[in-house]
CSV table of C-alpha atoms and ligand atoms in Angstrom, one decimal:
chain,number,residue,atom,x,y,z
A,1,MET,CA,88.7,108.8,141.9
A,2,ALA,CA,92.3,107.7,141.6
A,3,ALA,CA,94.3,109.3,138.7
A,4,ARG,CA,94.2,107.1,135.7
A,5,ILE,CA,97.5,105.8,134.3
A,6,GLN,CA,97.8,105.8,130.5
A,7,THR,CA,100.2,104.3,128.0
A,8,ILE,CA,103.4,106.4,127.5
A,9,ARG,CA,103.9,108.5,124.3
A,10,GLY,CA,104.6,106.5,121.2
A,11,PHE,CA,103.4,103.3,122.8
A,12,ARG,CA,100.0,101.7,122.2
A,13,ASP,CA,97.7,98.8,122.9
A,14,ILE,CA,96.6,96.5,120.2
A,15,LEU,CA,93.0,95.6,120.9
A,16,PRO,CA,91.3,92.3,119.9
A,17,GLU,CA,89.8,93.4,116.6
A,18,GLU,CA,93.1,94.7,115.4
A,19,ALA,CA,95.1,91.9,117.0
A,20,HIS,CA,93.3,89.4,114.9
A,21,LYS,CA,94.8,91.0,111.8
A,22,TRP,CA,98.3,90.9,113.5
A,23,TRP,CA,97.8,87.2,114.0
A,24,TYR,CA,96.8,86.8,110.4
A,25,VAL,CA,99.8,88.6,109.1
A,26,GLU,CA,102.2,86.8,111.4
A,27,SER,CA,100.8,83.4,110.5
A,28,THR,CA,100.9,84.2,106.8
A,29,ALA,CA,104.5,85.3,107.2
A,30,ARG,CA,105.4,82.1,109.1
A,31,GLU,CA,103.9,80.1,106.3
A,32,ILE,CA,105.6,81.9,103.4
A,33,LEU,CA,109.0,82.0,105.3
A,34,GLY,CA,108.6,78.3,105.9
A,35,LEU,CA,108.2,77.7,102.2
A,36,PHE,CA,111.6,79.3,101.7
A,37,GLY,CA,113.2,77.2,104.5
A,38,PHE,CA,113.5,79.9,107.1
A,39,LYS,CA,113.4,78.9,110.8
A,40,GLU,CA,112.1,81.0,113.7
A,41,VAL,CA,114.2,82.1,116.6
A,42,ARG,CA,113.4,84.3,119.7
A,43,LEU,CA,115.8,86.8,121.1
A,44,PRO,CA,116.0,89.1,124.1
A,45,ILE,CA,114.7,92.6,123.7
A,46,LEU,CA,117.4,93.9,126.0
A,47,GLU,CA,121.1,93.7,125.0
A,48,GLN,CA,124.3,95.4,125.9
A,49,THR,CA,124.4,99.0,124.4
A,50,ALA,CA,127.8,98.2,122.9
A,51,LEU,CA,126.2,95.7,120.5
A,52,PHE,CA,124.2,98.4,118.8
A,53,ALA,CA,126.8,101.1,119.0
A,54,ARG,CA,129.3,98.8,117.2
A,55,SER,CA,127.0,97.4,114.6
A,56,ILE,CA,124.5,100.1,113.7
A,57,GLY,CA,127.2,102.8,114.1
A,58,GLU,CA,128.0,105.5,116.7
A,59,THR,CA,127.1,108.3,114.4
A,60,THR,CA,123.7,107.0,113.1
A,61,ASP,CA,120.5,108.7,114.3
A,62,ILE,CA,119.4,105.5,115.9
A,63,VAL,CA,122.4,105.2,118.2
A,64,GLU,CA,123.0,108.9,118.7
A,65,LYS,CA,119.4,109.9,119.5
A,66,GLU,CA,116.9,107.2,119.6
A,67,MET,CA,117.9,104.3,121.8
A,68,TYR,CA,116.3,103.6,125.2
A,69,SER,CA,119.5,103.0,127.1
A,70,PHE,CA,120.1,102.9,130.8
A,71,VAL,CA,122.6,101.7,133.3
A,72,ASP,CA,121.2,98.8,135.3
A,73,LYS,CA,121.7,98.2,139.0
A,74,GLY,CA,124.8,96.1,138.2
A,75,GLY,CA,126.4,99.0,136.4
A,76,ASP,CA,126.0,97.6,132.8
A,77,SER,CA,124.9,99.9,130.0
A,78,LEU,CA,121.9,98.2,128.4
A,79,SER,CA,119.6,99.2,125.6
A,80,LEU,CA,116.2,98.1,124.4
A,81,ARG,CA,116.8,96.7,120.9
A,82,PRO,CA,116.2,99.4,118.2
A,83,GLU,CA,116.3,96.7,115.5
A,84,ALA,CA,116.9,92.9,115.3
A,85,THR,CA,119.9,92.4,113.0
A,86,ALA,CA,122.5,93.1,115.6
A,87,GLY,CA,121.0,90.7,118.1
A,88,MET,CA,120.7,88.0,115.3
A,89,VAL,CA,124.4,88.4,114.5
A,90,ARG,CA,125.3,88.3,118.2
A,91,MET,CA,123.3,85.0,118.6
A,92,PHE,CA,124.8,83.6,115.4
A,93,ILE,CA,128.3,84.2,116.8
A,94,GLN,CA,127.6,83.3,120.4
A,95,HIS,CA,126.2,79.8,119.4
A,96,SER,CA,128.7,79.2,116.6
A,97,LEU,CA,126.0,78.6,114.0
A,98,TYR,CA,128.4,78.7,111.1
A,99,HIS,CA,128.0,75.2,109.7
A,100,GLN,CA,124.4,74.3,110.5
A,101,PRO,CA,122.3,74.3,107.4
A,102,LEU,CA,119.1,74.8,109.3
A,103,THR,CA,120.3,77.8,111.2
A,104,ALA,CA,121.7,79.8,108.2
A,105,LYS,CA,118.2,81.1,107.4
A,106,LEU,CA,116.5,82.6,110.3
A,107,PHE,CA,113.7,85.0,111.3
A,108,THR,CA,112.2,86.5,114.4
A,109,ILE,CA,109.0,88.5,115.1
A,110,GLY,CA,108.8,91.0,117.9
A,111,PRO,CA,108.9,94.6,119.2
A,112,MET,CA,111.7,97.1,118.6
A,113,PHE,CA,112.2,100.4,120.4
A,114,ARG,CA,113.3,103.8,119.1
A,115,ARG,CA,112.7,107.1,120.7
A,116,GLU,CA,111.7,108.9,117.5
A,117,ARG,CA,109.1,111.7,117.3
A,118,PRO,CA,105.8,109.8,117.2
A,119,GLN,CA,103.5,110.4,114.2
A,120,LYS,CA,101.3,108.4,111.9
A,121,GLY,CA,103.1,105.1,111.1
A,122,ARG,CA,105.9,105.9,113.6
A,123,TYR,CA,105.9,104.6,117.1
A,124,ARG,CA,108.4,104.2,119.9
A,125,GLN,CA,107.5,100.6,120.3
A,126,PHE,CA,106.9,99.0,116.9
A,127,TYR,CA,107.0,95.5,115.5
A,128,GLN,CA,109.2,93.9,112.9
A,129,ILE,CA,109.3,90.6,111.1
A,130,ASP,CA,113.1,90.3,110.8
A,131,VAL,CA,114.7,87.9,108.4
A,132,GLU,CA,118.4,87.1,108.1
A,133,MET,CA,120.5,84.7,106.0
A,134,PHE,CA,124.0,83.9,107.0
A,135,GLY,CA,126.9,82.4,104.9
A,136,PHE,CA,125.8,83.2,101.4
A,137,ALA,CA,127.7,85.8,99.3
A,138,HIS,CA,126.0,85.1,96.0
A,139,ALA,CA,123.5,87.5,94.6
A,140,LEU,CA,121.1,84.6,94.4
A,141,ALA,CA,120.7,84.9,98.2
A,142,ASP,CA,119.6,88.5,97.8
A,143,ALA,CA,117.2,87.5,95.0
A,144,GLU,CA,115.7,84.8,97.2
A,145,LEU,CA,115.1,87.2,100.0
A,146,ILE,CA,113.5,89.8,97.8
A,147,HIS,CA,111.4,87.1,96.1
A,148,MET,CA,110.2,85.9,99.5
A,149,LEU,CA,109.2,89.5,100.6
A,150,ASP,CA,107.4,90.0,97.3
A,151,THR,CA,105.6,86.6,97.7
A,152,LEU,CA,104.4,87.6,101.2
A,153,LEU,CA,103.2,91.1,100.1
A,154,LYS,CA,101.3,89.5,97.2
A,155,ARG,CA,99.8,86.9,99.5
A,156,LEU,CA,98.7,89.6,101.8
A,157,LYS,CA,97.0,91.3,98.8
A,158,ILE,CA,98.9,94.6,99.2
A,159,PRO,CA,97.6,96.3,96.0
A,160,VAL,CA,100.5,98.7,95.2
A,161,TYR,CA,104.1,98.8,96.3
A,162,GLU,CA,107.5,99.8,95.0
A,163,LEU,CA,110.8,98.0,95.5
A,164,HIS,CA,113.6,100.5,95.7
A,165,LEU,CA,117.0,99.1,95.0
A,166,ASN,CA,120.6,100.3,95.3
A,167,SER,CA,124.1,98.9,95.9
A,168,LEU,CA,126.4,100.5,98.4
A,169,GLY,CA,129.5,98.6,97.2
A,170,CYS,CA,132.1,97.0,99.5
A,171,ARG,CA,134.8,98.6,101.6
A,172,LYS,CA,137.0,98.9,98.5
A,173,CYS,CA,134.6,101.0,96.5
A,174,ARG,CA,133.1,102.8,99.5
A,175,GLU,CA,136.3,104.6,100.5
A,176,PRO,CA,136.9,106.5,97.2
A,177,PHE,CA,133.2,107.3,97.2
A,178,LYS,CA,133.3,108.7,100.7
A,179,GLU,CA,136.3,110.8,99.8
A,180,ALA,CA,134.5,112.2,96.8
A,181,LEU,CA,131.4,112.9,98.9
A,182,LYS,CA,133.5,114.6,101.6
A,183,THR,CA,135.1,116.8,98.9
A,184,PHE,CA,131.7,117.6,97.4
A,185,LEU,CA,130.1,118.5,100.8
A,186,LYS,CA,133.0,120.6,101.9
A,187,ASP,CA,131.9,123.5,99.7
A,188,LYS,CA,128.3,123.1,100.7
A,189,HIS,CA,129.0,123.3,104.5
A,190,GLU,CA,127.0,126.5,104.9
A,191,GLN,CA,123.9,125.0,103.2
A,192,LEU,CA,123.8,121.9,105.5
A,193,CYS,CA,121.8,121.6,108.7
A,194,PRO,CA,123.9,121.4,112.0
A,195,ASP,CA,123.6,117.6,112.2
A,196,CYS,CA,124.9,117.2,108.6
A,197,ARG,CA,127.7,119.6,109.1
A,198,ARG,CA,129.0,117.3,111.8
A,199,ARG,CA,128.3,114.1,109.8
A,200,ARG,CA,130.0,115.6,106.8
A,201,THR,CA,133.4,114.7,108.2
A,202,LEU,CA,132.5,112.0,110.6
A,203,ASN,CA,130.3,109.8,108.4
A,204,PRO,CA,129.4,111.5,105.2
A,205,LEU,CA,127.1,108.8,103.9
A,206,ARG,CA,124.7,109.6,106.8
A,207,VAL,CA,123.9,113.0,105.2
A,208,PHE,CA,121.8,111.0,102.7
A,209,ASP,CA,119.5,110.0,105.7
A,210,CYS,CA,118.7,113.6,106.4
A,211,LYS,CA,115.0,114.5,105.9
A,212,LYS,CA,115.6,118.3,105.8
A,213,GLU,CA,114.8,119.9,102.5
A,214,GLN,CA,118.0,122.1,102.6
A,215,CYS,CA,120.2,119.0,102.8
A,216,LYS,CA,118.1,117.1,100.2
A,217,ALA,CA,118.6,120.0,97.8
A,218,VAL,CA,122.4,119.9,98.3
A,219,LEU,CA,122.5,116.2,97.6
A,220,LYS,CA,120.8,116.6,94.2
A,221,ASP,CA,124.2,117.1,92.5
A,222,ALA,CA,126.2,114.8,94.9
A,223,PRO,CA,128.4,112.0,93.6
A,224,LEU,CA,126.5,108.7,93.5
A,225,ILE,CA,127.8,105.4,94.9
A,226,THR,CA,126.7,103.5,91.8
A,227,ASP,CA,129.4,105.4,89.8
A,228,TYR,CA,132.1,104.2,92.2
A,229,LEU,CA,131.3,100.4,92.3
A,230,CYS,CA,134.3,98.1,91.8
A,231,GLU,CA,134.0,95.4,89.1
A,232,GLU,CA,133.0,92.7,91.5
A,233,CYS,CA,130.3,94.8,93.1
A,234,LYS,CA,129.0,95.9,89.7
A,235,ALA,CA,128.8,92.3,88.6
A,236,HIS,CA,127.0,91.3,91.8
A,237,PHE,CA,124.4,94.0,91.4
A,238,LEU,CA,123.9,93.2,87.7
A,239,GLN,CA,123.4,89.5,88.6
A,240,LEU,CA,120.8,90.4,91.2
A,241,LYS,CA,118.9,92.6,88.8
A,242,GLY,CA,119.0,89.8,86.2
A,243,TYR,CA,117.4,87.4,88.7
A,244,LEU,CA,114.7,89.9,89.7
A,245,GLU,CA,113.9,90.3,86.0
A,246,GLU,CA,113.7,86.5,85.7
A,247,LEU,CA,111.2,86.5,88.6
A,248,LYS,CA,109.3,89.4,87.0
A,249,ILE,CA,109.8,91.4,90.2
A,250,SER,CA,109.8,95.1,89.1
A,251,TYR,CA,112.1,97.5,90.9
A,252,VAL,CA,113.1,101.2,90.9
A,253,LEU,CA,116.8,101.9,90.9
A,254,ASN,CA,117.3,104.6,93.6
A,255,PRO,CA,120.9,105.7,93.8
A,256,TYR,CA,120.0,108.0,96.8
A,257,LEU,CA,118.9,105.1,98.9
A,258,VAL,CA,121.5,104.5,101.7
A,259,ARG,CA,119.4,103.3,104.7
A,260,GLY,CA,120.2,104.7,108.1
A,261,LEU,CA,122.6,102.0,109.4
A,262,ASP,CA,126.4,101.7,108.9
A,263,TYR,CA,126.7,98.0,108.4
A,264,TYR,CA,125.3,97.6,104.9
A,265,THR,CA,127.4,96.5,101.9
A,266,ARG,CA,126.4,95.9,98.3
A,267,THR,CA,122.6,95.3,97.9
A,268,ILE,CA,120.2,97.5,99.8
A,269,PHE,CA,116.5,97.8,99.2
A,270,GLU,CA,113.3,99.2,100.6
A,271,VAL,CA,109.6,98.6,99.9
A,272,ILE,CA,107.5,101.7,99.7
A,273,ILE,CA,103.7,101.9,99.7
A,274,PRO,CA,102.9,105.2,97.9
A,275,GLY,CA,100.1,107.3,99.4
A,276,ILE,CA,100.2,106.1,103.0
A,277,GLY,CA,101.8,109.3,104.3
A,278,ALA,CA,105.3,110.4,105.2
A,279,GLN,CA,106.2,107.0,106.7
A,280,SER,CA,105.8,105.0,103.6
A,281,ALA,CA,108.7,102.5,103.9
A,282,VAL,CA,107.1,99.2,105.1
A,283,ALA,CA,110.2,97.1,104.7
A,284,GLY,CA,113.9,97.5,104.2
A,285,GLY,CA,117.1,95.5,104.2
A,286,GLY,CA,120.2,94.5,102.5
A,287,ARG,CA,123.5,92.8,102.6
A,288,TYR,CA,126.0,93.2,105.5
A,289,ASP,CA,129.0,91.1,104.6
A,290,ASN,CA,131.4,92.6,107.3
A,291,LEU,CA,129.1,92.7,110.3
A,292,VAL,CA,129.7,89.2,111.7
A,293,GLU,CA,133.4,89.8,111.6
A,294,MET,CA,133.0,93.3,113.1
A,295,LEU,CA,131.2,91.8,116.1
A,296,GLY,CA,134.0,89.3,116.7
A,297,GLY,CA,132.8,86.3,114.6
A,298,ARG,CA,134.5,84.6,111.6
A,299,PRO,CA,134.1,86.4,108.3
A,300,THR,CA,130.6,85.4,107.1
A,301,PRO,CA,128.6,87.1,104.4
A,302,ALA,CA,125.0,87.9,105.3
A,303,THR,CA,121.9,89.5,104.0
A,304,GLY,CA,118.5,90.3,105.5
A,305,PHE,CA,115.5,92.6,105.8
A,306,ALA,CA,112.8,93.7,108.2
A,307,ILE,CA,109.2,94.3,107.6
A,308,GLY,CA,107.6,97.1,109.7
A,309,MET,CA,104.3,95.5,110.8
A,310,ASP,CA,102.7,98.7,112.2
A,311,ARG,CA,102.9,100.3,108.8
A,312,LEU,CA,102.1,97.3,106.7
A,313,LEU,CA,99.0,96.3,108.6
A,314,PRO,CA,96.7,99.2,107.7
A,315,CYS,CA,97.4,98.3,104.0
A,316,VAL,CA,96.5,94.7,104.4
A,317,PRO,CA,92.8,94.0,103.4
A,318,GLU,CA,90.8,92.4,106.2
A,319,PRO,CA,91.3,88.6,106.1
A,320,GLU,CA,88.4,86.6,104.8
A,321,GLU,CA,85.6,85.3,106.9
A,322,LYS,CA,86.8,84.2,110.3
A,323,GLN,CA,85.4,81.1,111.9
A,324,ARG,CA,82.0,81.8,113.5
A,325,PRO,CA,81.3,80.4,116.9
A,326,LEU,CA,78.7,77.8,118.0
A,327,PHE,CA,76.6,79.1,120.9
A,328,LEU,CA,75.3,77.0,123.7
A,329,ALA,CA,72.0,78.4,125.1
A,330,LEU,CA,71.5,76.6,128.4
A,331,LEU,CA,68.3,76.9,130.6
A,332,GLY,CA,68.5,75.3,134.0
A,333,GLU,CA,71.1,73.6,136.1
A,334,GLU,CA,70.7,70.2,134.4
A,335,ALA,CA,71.1,71.9,131.0
A,336,VAL,CA,74.3,73.6,132.2
A,337,LYS,CA,75.8,70.2,133.0
A,338,VAL,CA,74.9,68.7,129.6
A,339,GLY,CA,76.1,71.9,128.0
A,340,LEU,CA,79.5,71.6,129.7
A,341,ARG,CA,79.8,68.1,128.2
A,342,TRP,CA,78.9,69.5,124.8
A,343,ALA,CA,81.5,72.3,125.1
A,344,LYS,CA,84.2,69.8,126.0
A,345,VAL,CA,83.4,67.6,122.9
A,346,LEU,CA,83.0,70.6,120.5
A,347,ARG,CA,86.2,72.2,121.5
A,348,ALA,CA,88.1,68.9,121.4
A,349,ASN,CA,86.9,68.9,117.8
A,350,GLY,CA,88.3,72.4,117.1
A,351,ILE,CA,84.9,74.1,117.2
A,352,TRP,CA,84.9,77.6,118.7
A,353,THR,CA,82.2,77.4,121.4
A,354,GLU,CA,80.6,80.2,123.4
A,355,ILE,CA,78.4,80.2,126.5
A,356,ASP,CA,76.7,83.2,128.1
A,357,TYR,CA,77.9,82.8,131.7
A,358,ARG,CA,75.1,85.1,133.0
A,359,LEU,CA,72.6,82.3,132.0
A,360,GLY,CA,69.7,84.7,131.4
A,361,SER,CA,66.5,84.0,129.5
A,362,LEU,CA,66.5,82.2,126.2
A,363,LYS,CA,65.9,85.5,124.5
A,364,SER,CA,68.9,87.2,126.1
A,365,GLN,CA,71.1,84.2,125.4
A,366,LEU,CA,70.1,84.2,121.7
A,367,ASN,CA,70.8,88.0,121.6
A,368,ARG,CA,74.2,87.3,122.9
A,369,ALA,CA,74.6,84.6,120.2
A,370,ASN,CA,73.7,87.2,117.5
A,371,HIS,CA,76.1,89.6,119.1
A,372,LEU,CA,78.9,87.1,118.7
A,373,LYS,CA,77.8,86.4,115.1
A,374,ALA,CA,77.3,82.7,116.0
A,375,LEU,CA,76.3,80.5,113.1
A,376,LEU,CA,74.6,77.9,115.2
A,377,ALA,CA,73.0,77.9,118.6
A,378,LEU,CA,72.5,74.6,120.4
A,379,ILE,CA,69.5,75.1,122.8
A,380,ILE,CA,69.1,72.9,125.8
A,381,GLY,CA,66.3,73.4,128.4
A,382,GLU,CA,64.2,71.2,130.6
A,383,ASP,CA,62.0,70.0,127.7
A,384,GLU,CA,65.0,69.0,125.7
A,385,ILE,CA,66.4,67.0,128.6
A,386,LYS,CA,63.1,65.2,129.0
A,387,LYS,CA,62.9,64.4,125.3
A,388,ASP,CA,66.6,63.6,125.1
A,389,ARG,CA,66.9,65.9,122.1
A,390,ALA,CA,68.6,69.3,121.8
A,391,ILE,CA,67.6,72.0,119.4
A,392,LEU,CA,70.1,73.2,116.8
A,393,ARG,CA,69.2,76.6,115.5
A,394,ASN,CA,70.8,78.2,112.4
A,395,MET,CA,71.1,81.8,113.4
A,396,ASP,CA,71.1,83.0,109.8
A,397,THR,CA,68.1,81.1,108.5
A,398,LYS,CA,66.4,80.6,111.9
A,399,GLU,CA,65.7,77.0,110.9
A,400,GLN,CA,65.8,74.5,113.8
A,401,ILE,CA,66.4,70.8,113.8
A,402,GLU,CA,66.6,68.3,116.6
A,403,VAL,CA,69.8,66.5,117.5
A,404,PRO,CA,70.6,63.8,120.1
A,405,LEU,CA,71.2,65.3,123.5
A,406,ASN,CA,74.3,63.2,124.0
A,407,PRO,CA,77.2,65.1,122.5
A,408,GLU,CA,78.9,61.9,121.3
A,409,GLU,CA,75.8,61.1,119.2
A,410,GLY,CA,74.9,64.6,118.1
A,411,LEU,CA,78.4,65.8,117.1
A,412,ALA,CA,78.2,64.4,113.6
A,413,ILE,CA,75.1,66.5,112.8
A,414,VAL,CA,76.6,69.7,114.2
A,415,LYS,CA,79.7,69.2,112.2
A,416,GLN,CA,77.7,68.6,109.1
A,417,GLN,CA,75.7,71.9,109.7
A,418,LEU,CA,79.0,73.7,110.1
A,419,GLY,CA,80.2,72.3,106.8
A,420,ARG,CA,83.0,70.3,108.5
A,421,LYS,CA,84.0,66.8,107.9
B,1,AMP,P1,114.8,100.0,109.6
B,1,AMP,O1,115.3,99.0,110.7
B,1,AMP,O2,114.9,101.4,110.0
B,1,AMP,O3,115.3,99.7,108.3
B,1,AMP,O4,113.3,99.7,109.5
B,1,AMP,C1,112.7,98.6,108.9
B,1,AMP,C2,111.2,98.9,108.8
B,1,AMP,O5,110.7,99.0,110.2
B,1,AMP,C3,110.8,100.2,108.2
B,1,AMP,O6,110.7,100.1,106.8
B,1,AMP,C4,109.5,100.5,108.9
B,1,AMP,O7,108.5,99.9,108.2
B,1,AMP,C5,109.6,99.9,110.2
B,1,AMP,N1,109.9,101.0,111.2
B,1,AMP,C6,111.1,101.5,111.5
B,1,AMP,N2,111.0,102.4,112.5
B,1,AMP,C7,109.7,102.5,112.8
B,1,AMP,C8,108.9,103.2,113.8
B,1,AMP,N3,109.5,104.1,114.6
B,1,AMP,N4,107.6,103.0,113.9
B,1,AMP,C9,107.0,102.1,113.1
B,1,AMP,N5,107.7,101.3,112.1
B,1,AMP,C10,109.0,101.5,112.0
């Protein structure tokens, strides 16, 4: 036998049973995002490496260690997108979407790629619902985003989650904070891991991303960004907290939250689901008021978040009763032809219709109907054709009634039995 080829490490297949839940989460998200006026876009998954290096930051874990980058045959350095914000900003600038009201609030759903160590809740291809809002500096925009995320999580019946909130300030307040942090970390050099020793001088904020206990211990006494916020940033943060209180959205102030990307300013947040393991962050985001300009666009404030679908899905209760199919049990060639006409009419009326293409005995066809959890079976055999009546069997109660053989005439009864108008 030929050697079997399997998926690569950190990549996986989503099989039909699970895919149904993905569809449910995605369609619920589309519905809720629509209520807040967000429009869907689709972006390439491959972009120039420079886009990510310049936005996420050269010294972040994502860019330093986790990107799938390669030089293509034309000599360009390309990368599979590790997140969606950079691509959204590129698109916003490339198409000059500055003054179009409908394009200021955007979302996209799709796969992202990071070469992290795979474990429960962490994959190398994972999926995000990514939401971005361009052009609004006011804290109200952040409040709306968080409100939307909260509405979606509630609609999906996620029983328990925590919203962690922090402000990273602006350029003005970040610099003195960075200096203070550098000074603090200087004496702790020996206690830091090799990565953080390097980051200490290059990009000290990134030390907060470190998962190693030794570095976490050092940071316990570190200066906190919230003590360095300028008056405007303080007021912005206060306003946001006020709006969240108005919306009765509870939050946890977490001054250690920095998120692993360089582009954030002011508001940042993360949604944690306690008890689902080490990878408990199911969504994260924040404001990035300088990024559009950093990538060559006009100064445009922006804010956004991403939901990690792979982590969220196991926490979503199974969606309620799916539609159950109608099964056509067909015996003999004439019946097959009548059955095809029925199938056409039923499907045109939005009724999920199944046929067992093996066309075995009535018993085996009804077994198949049970297997598919059909609610009704429409049985057509030689007798039924002679009588010009088909048999409609309720698979739960086993009750049978007769319906006209002609689908145009019989449809109303079938719909009635399915509880449809
Ligand atoms: P980030 O872009 O790192 O802020 O991630 C946003 C969300 O995407 C996280 O809160 C996770 O839920 C999800 N996520 C990030 N990396 C992974 C991964 N490797 N596997 C699965 N989900 C991920």
